[in-house]
Each structure stands twice: as C-alpha cells, then as structure tokens.
PDB file of C-alpha atoms in Angstrom:
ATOM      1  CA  UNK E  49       7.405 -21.739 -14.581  1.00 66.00           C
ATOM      2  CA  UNK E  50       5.176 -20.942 -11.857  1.00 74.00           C
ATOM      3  CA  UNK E  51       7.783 -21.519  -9.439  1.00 83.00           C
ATOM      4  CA  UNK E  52       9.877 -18.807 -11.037  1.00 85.00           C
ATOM      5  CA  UNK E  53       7.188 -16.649 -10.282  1.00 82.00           C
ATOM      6  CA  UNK E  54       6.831 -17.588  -6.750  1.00 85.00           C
ATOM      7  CA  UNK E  55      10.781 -16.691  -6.178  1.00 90.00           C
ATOM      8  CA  UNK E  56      10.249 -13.605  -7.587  1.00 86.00           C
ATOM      9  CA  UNK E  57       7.188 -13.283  -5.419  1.00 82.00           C
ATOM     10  CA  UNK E  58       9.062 -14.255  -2.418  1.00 89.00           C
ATOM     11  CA  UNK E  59      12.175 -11.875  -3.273  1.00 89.00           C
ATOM     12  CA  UNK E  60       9.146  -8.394  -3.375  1.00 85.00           C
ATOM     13  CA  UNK E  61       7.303  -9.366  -0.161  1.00 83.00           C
ATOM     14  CA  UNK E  62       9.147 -11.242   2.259  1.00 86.00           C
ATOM     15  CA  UNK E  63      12.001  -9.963   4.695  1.00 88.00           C
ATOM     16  CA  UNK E  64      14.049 -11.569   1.720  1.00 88.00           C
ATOM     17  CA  UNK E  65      13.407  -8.410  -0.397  1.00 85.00           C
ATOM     18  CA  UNK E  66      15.746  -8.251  -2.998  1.00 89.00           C
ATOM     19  CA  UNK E  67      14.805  -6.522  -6.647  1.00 87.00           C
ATOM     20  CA  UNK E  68      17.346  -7.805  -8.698  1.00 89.00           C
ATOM     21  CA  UNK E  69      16.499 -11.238  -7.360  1.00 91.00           C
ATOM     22  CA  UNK E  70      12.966 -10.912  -7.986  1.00 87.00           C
ATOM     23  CA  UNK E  71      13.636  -9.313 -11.032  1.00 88.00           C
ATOM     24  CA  UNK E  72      15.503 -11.917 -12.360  1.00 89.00           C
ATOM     25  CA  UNK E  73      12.675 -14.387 -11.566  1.00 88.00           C
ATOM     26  CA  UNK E  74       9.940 -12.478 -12.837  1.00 85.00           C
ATOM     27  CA  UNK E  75      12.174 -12.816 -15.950  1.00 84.00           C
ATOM     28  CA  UNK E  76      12.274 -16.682 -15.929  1.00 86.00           C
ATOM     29  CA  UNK E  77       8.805 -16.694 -15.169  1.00 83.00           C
ATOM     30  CA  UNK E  78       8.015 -14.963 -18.480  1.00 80.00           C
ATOM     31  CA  UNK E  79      10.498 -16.731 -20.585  1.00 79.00           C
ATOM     32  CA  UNK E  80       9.463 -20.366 -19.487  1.00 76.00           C
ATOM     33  CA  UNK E  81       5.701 -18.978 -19.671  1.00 70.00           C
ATOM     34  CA  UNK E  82       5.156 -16.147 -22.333  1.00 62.00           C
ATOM     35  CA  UNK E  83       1.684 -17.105 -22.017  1.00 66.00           C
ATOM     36  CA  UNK E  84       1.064 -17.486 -18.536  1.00 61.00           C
ATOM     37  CA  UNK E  85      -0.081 -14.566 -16.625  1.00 78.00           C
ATOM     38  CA  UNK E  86       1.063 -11.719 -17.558  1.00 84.00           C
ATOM     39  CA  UNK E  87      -0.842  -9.507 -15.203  1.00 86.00           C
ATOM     40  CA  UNK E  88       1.018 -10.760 -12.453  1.00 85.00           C
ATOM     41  CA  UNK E  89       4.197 -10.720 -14.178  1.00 86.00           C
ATOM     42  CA  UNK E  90       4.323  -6.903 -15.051  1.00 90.00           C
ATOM     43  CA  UNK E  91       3.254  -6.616 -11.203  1.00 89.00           C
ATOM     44  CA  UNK E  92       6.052  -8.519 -10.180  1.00 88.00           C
ATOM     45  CA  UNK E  93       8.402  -6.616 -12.332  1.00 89.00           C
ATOM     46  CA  UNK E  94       6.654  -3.175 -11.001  1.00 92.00           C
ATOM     47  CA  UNK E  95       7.200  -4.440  -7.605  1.00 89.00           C
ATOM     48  CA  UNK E  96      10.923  -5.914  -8.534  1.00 90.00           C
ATOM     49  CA  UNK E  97      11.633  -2.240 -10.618  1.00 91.00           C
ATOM     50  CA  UNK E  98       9.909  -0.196  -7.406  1.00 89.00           C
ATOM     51  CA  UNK E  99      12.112  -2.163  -4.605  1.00 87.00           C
ATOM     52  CA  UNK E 100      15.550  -1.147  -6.636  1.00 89.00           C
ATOM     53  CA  UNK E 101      14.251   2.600  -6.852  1.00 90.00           C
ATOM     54  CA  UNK E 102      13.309   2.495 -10.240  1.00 93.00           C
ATOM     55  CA  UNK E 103      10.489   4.702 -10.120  1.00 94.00           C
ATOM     56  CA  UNK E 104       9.809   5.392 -13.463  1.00 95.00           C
ATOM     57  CA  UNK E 105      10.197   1.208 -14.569  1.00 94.00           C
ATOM     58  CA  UNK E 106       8.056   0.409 -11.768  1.00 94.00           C
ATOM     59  CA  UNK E 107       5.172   2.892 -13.230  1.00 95.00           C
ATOM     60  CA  UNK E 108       5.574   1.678 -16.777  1.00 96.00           C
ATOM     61  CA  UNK E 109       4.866  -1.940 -15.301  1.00 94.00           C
ATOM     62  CA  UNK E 110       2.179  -1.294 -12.767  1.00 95.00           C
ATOM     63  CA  UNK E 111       0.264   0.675 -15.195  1.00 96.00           C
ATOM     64  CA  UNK E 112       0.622  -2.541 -17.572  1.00 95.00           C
ATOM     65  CA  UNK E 113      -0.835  -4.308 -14.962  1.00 94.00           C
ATOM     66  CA  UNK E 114      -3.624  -2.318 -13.992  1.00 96.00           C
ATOM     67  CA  UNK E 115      -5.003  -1.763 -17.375  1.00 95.00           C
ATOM     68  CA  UNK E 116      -4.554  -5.630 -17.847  1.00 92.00           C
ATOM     69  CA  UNK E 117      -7.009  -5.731 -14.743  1.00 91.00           C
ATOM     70  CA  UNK E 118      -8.075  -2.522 -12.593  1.00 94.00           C
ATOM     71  CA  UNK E 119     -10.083  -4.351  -9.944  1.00 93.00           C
ATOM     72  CA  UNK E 120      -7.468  -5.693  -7.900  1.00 91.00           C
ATOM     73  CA  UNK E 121      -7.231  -3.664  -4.557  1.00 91.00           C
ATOM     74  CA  UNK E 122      -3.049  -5.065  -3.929  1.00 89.00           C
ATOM     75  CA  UNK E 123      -2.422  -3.492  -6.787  1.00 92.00           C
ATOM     76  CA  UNK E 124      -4.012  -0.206  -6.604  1.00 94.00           C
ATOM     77  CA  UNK E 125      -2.461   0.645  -3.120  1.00 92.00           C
ATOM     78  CA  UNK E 126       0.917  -0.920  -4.265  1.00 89.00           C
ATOM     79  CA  UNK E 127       0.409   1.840  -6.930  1.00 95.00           C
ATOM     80  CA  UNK E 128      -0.293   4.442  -4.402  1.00 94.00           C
ATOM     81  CA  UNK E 129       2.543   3.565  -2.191  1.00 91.00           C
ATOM     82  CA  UNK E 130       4.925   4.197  -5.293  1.00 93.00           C
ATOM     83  CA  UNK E 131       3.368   7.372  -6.191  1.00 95.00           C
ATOM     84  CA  UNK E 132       3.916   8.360  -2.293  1.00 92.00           C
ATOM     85  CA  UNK E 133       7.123   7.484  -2.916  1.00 90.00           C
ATOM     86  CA  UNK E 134       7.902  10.046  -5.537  1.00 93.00           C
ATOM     87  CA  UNK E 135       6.056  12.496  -4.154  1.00 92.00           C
ATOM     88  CA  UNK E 136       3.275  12.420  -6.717  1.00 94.00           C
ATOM     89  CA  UNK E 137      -0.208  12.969  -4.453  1.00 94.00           C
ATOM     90  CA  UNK E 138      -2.500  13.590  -6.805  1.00 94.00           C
ATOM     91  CA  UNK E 139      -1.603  10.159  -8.855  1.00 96.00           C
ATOM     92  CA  UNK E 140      -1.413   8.750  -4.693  1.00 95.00           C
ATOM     93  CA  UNK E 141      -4.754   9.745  -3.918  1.00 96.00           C
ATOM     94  CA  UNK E 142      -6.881   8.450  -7.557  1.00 97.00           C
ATOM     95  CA  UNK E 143      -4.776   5.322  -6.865  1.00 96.00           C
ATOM     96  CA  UNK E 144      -6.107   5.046  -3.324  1.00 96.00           C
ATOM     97  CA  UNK E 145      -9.514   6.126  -3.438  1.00 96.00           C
ATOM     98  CA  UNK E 146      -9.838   3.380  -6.128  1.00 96.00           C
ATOM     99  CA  UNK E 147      -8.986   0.701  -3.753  1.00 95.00           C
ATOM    100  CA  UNK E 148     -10.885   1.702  -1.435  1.00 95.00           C
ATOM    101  CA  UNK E 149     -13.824   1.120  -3.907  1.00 95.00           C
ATOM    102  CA  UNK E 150     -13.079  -1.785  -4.845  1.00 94.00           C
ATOM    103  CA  UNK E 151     -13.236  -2.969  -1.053  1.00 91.00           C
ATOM    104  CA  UNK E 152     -14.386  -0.031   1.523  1.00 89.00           C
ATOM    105  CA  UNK E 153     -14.697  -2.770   4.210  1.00 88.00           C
ATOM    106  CA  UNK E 154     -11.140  -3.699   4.347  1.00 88.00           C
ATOM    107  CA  UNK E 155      -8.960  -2.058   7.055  1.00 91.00           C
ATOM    108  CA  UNK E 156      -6.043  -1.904   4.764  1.00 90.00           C
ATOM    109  CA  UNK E 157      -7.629   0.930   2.181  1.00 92.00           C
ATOM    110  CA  UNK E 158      -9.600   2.999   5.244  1.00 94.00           C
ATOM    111  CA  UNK E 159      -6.219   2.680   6.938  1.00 94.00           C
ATOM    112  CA  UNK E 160      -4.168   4.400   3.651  1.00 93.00           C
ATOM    113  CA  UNK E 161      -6.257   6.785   3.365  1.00 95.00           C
ATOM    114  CA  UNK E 162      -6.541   7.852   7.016  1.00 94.00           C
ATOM    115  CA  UNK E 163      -3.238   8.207   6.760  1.00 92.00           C
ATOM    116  CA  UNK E 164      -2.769   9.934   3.623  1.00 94.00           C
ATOM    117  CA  UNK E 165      -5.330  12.955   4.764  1.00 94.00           C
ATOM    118  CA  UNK E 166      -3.269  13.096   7.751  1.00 91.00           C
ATOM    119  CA  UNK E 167       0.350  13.671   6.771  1.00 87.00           C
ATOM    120  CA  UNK E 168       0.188  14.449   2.961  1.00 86.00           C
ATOM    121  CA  UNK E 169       0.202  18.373   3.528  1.00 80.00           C
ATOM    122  CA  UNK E 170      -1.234  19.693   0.140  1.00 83.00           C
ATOM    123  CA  UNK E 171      -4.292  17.187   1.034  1.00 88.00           C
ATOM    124  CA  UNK E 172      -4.375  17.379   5.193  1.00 86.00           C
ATOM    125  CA  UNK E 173      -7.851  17.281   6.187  1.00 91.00           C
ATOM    126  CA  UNK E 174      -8.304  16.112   9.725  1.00 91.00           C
ATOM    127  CA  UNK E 175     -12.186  15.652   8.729  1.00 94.00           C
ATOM    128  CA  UNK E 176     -11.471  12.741   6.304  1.00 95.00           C
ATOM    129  CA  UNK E 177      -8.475  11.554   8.299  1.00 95.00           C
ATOM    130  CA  UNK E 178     -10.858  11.148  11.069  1.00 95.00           C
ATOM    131  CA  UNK E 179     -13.313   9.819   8.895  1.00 96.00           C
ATOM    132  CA  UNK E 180     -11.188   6.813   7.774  1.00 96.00           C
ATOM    133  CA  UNK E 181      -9.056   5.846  10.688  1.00 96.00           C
ATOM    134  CA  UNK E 182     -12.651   5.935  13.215  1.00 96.00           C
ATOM    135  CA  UNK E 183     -13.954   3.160  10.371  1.00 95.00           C
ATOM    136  CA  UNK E 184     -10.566   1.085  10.770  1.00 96.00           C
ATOM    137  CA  UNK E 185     -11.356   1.109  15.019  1.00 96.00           C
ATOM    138  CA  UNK E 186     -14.590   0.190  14.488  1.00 95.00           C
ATOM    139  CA  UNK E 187     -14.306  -3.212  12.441  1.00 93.00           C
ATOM    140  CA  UNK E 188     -10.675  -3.837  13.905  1.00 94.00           C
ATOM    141  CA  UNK E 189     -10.185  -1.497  17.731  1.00 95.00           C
ATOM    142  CA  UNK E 190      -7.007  -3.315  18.289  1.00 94.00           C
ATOM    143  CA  UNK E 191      -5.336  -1.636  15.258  1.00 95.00           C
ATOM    144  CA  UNK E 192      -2.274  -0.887  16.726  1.00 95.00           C
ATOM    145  CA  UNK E 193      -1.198   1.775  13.499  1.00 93.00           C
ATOM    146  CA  UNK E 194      -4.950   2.841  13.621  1.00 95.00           C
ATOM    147  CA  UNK E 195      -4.528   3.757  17.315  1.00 96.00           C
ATOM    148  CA  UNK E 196      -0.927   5.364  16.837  1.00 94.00           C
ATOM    149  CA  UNK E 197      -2.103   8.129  13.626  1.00 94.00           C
ATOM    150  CA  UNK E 198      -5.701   9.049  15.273  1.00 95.00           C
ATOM    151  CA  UNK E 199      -4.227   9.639  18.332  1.00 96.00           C
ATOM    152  CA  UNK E 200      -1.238  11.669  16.995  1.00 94.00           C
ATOM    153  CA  UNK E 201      -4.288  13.472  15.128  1.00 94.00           C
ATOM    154  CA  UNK E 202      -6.302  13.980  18.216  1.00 95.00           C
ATOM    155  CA  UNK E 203      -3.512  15.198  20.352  1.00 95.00           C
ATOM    156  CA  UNK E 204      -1.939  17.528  17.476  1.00 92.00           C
ATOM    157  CA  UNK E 205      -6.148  18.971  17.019  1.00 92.00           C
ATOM    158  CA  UNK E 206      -6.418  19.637  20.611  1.00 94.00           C
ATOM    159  CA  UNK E 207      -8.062  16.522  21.574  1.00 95.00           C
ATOM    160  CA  UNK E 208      -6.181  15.405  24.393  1.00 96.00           C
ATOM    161  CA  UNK E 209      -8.497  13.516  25.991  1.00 97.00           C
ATOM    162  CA  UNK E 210      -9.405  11.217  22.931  1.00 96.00           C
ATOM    163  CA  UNK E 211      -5.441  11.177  22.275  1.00 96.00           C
ATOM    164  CA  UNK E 212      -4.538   9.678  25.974  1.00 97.00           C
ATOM    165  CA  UNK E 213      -7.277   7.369  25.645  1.00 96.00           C
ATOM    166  CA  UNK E 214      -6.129   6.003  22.257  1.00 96.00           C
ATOM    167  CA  UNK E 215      -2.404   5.986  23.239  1.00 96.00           C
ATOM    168  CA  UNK E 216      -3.509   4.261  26.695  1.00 95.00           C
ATOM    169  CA  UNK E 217      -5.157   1.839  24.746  1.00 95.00           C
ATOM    170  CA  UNK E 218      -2.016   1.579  22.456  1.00 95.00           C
ATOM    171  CA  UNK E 219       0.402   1.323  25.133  1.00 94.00           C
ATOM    172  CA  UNK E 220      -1.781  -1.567  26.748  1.00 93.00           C
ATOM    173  CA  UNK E 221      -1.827  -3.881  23.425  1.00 92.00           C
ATOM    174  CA  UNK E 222       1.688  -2.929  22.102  1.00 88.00           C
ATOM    175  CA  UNK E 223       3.734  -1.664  25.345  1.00 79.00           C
ATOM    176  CA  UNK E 224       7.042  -1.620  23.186  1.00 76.00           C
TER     177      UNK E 224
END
C-alpha cells in the first residue's frame, strides 16, 4: 500500500501535479491500508482536494491531519498557503506563525512570513517583514526570493540604496 501513497505523493508535489491522480491514490492507499497512516493520508487528500480547487475538502482534510499531529511544520505552511489561497489571513497568519514555532531556524517559515507582512494588506507591516526576510539573509544570503521581496520592500520604503544593493546582488546570482 505504501506505494499507493507514494503515487499520490508524487501526483501533489512533483511537476506531475495532478489532483485527481493523487486523489485516486491517496484512495488506494487507504483502502489497501485502513490502518496505516492516516495522518499522512488526510494530508495527501488535503493536498489532492487543494490542487483541484477544492477549498473547502482540502480544509476538512488538513484540519484532520493537523489535529492527528500539530507539530509538523509541512503541514502548517501547506495550511497557510491554502488559507492564502482563499483569502482567509487571519486563519493564514495562526497557521504560519505556528510553523514558524515549531522551527524558527528554517528559512522556509522566516521566508512565509516575510512575505506575508509584506503583501497581505490588512497585515502589511514593513517592521516584521523586515524582521523575517533580514533572518532568511543571514543563515542563507544567497536567497534568491529573500533578495527579490526585501529589496522590492526597501525600494517601495524609500530605501534605495539597500534595494540596489540587494537587487545587484540578485542580478549577480540569478541574472535571468
């Protein structure tokens, strides 16, 4: 059964993405395995439901998961990102301020949330923006989507200076 799952793992986060696919694996997974692990399964349907659209299937499945197990970080920003998605910030931030506690030394959560305070407009705060995408330089200064939002942030606060030297840096790394 486990390769089941692996399909539908491969059909939610390869360039193969397919729902339906993965979906339909996830299914197989299950039915060949009721008793395997169904954390991962209702993630993989989530992540199956959220890749067809289906917002509101995708929420009932990756809130099965989480409160099957609320300590995995994937989860919480795949969470987020759906919650993005439809627009819902508040449920977008609690989602990604919790993976960013469960691991405030990896790039991918300090990175989310730099983001986040910089284009979500209810919550823009250049501050915490700031904040978040200076810790993502610091541990990782070739960061090429680091690089591209704080200096977009620098030059839209004024900073033009700090903005050329982060796009320079930018165009030197990534010149495409």
């Amino acid at each position: 059964a486990w390769f089941f799952f692996m399909l539908g793992n491969i059909y939610t986060s390869t360039k193969l993405r397919d729902g339906h696919k993965a979906e339909y694996f996830f299914k197989k997974s299950k039915q060949y395995a009721p008793e395997g692990n169904e954390y991962s399964i209702q993630y993989g349907f989530g992540m199956a439901a959220q890749d067809k659209g289906d917002y509101k299937k995708a929420e009932e499945h990756n809130l099965k998961a989480y409160a099957m197990d609320s300590s995995k970080m994937a989860l919480s920003s795949y969470i987020s990102k759906m919650y993005l998605s439809t627009g819902e910030y508040d449920k977008a931030l609690r989602f990604l301020q919790h993976a960013y506690q469960i691991d405030s030394m990896n790039n991918f959560s300090s990175l989310n949330l730099g983001y986040f305070y910089y284009n979500a407009e209810k919550y823009a705060d250049a501050h915490k923006a700031t904040f978040y995408l200076e810790r993502v330089l610091r541990t990782n200064p070739y960061d090429t989507l680091a690089l591209e939002y704080f200096g977009t942030l620098c030059f839209e606060s004024g900073k033009i200076d700090k903005a050329k030297e982060l796009f320079t840096k930018l165009k030197t790394i990534a010149p495409k």
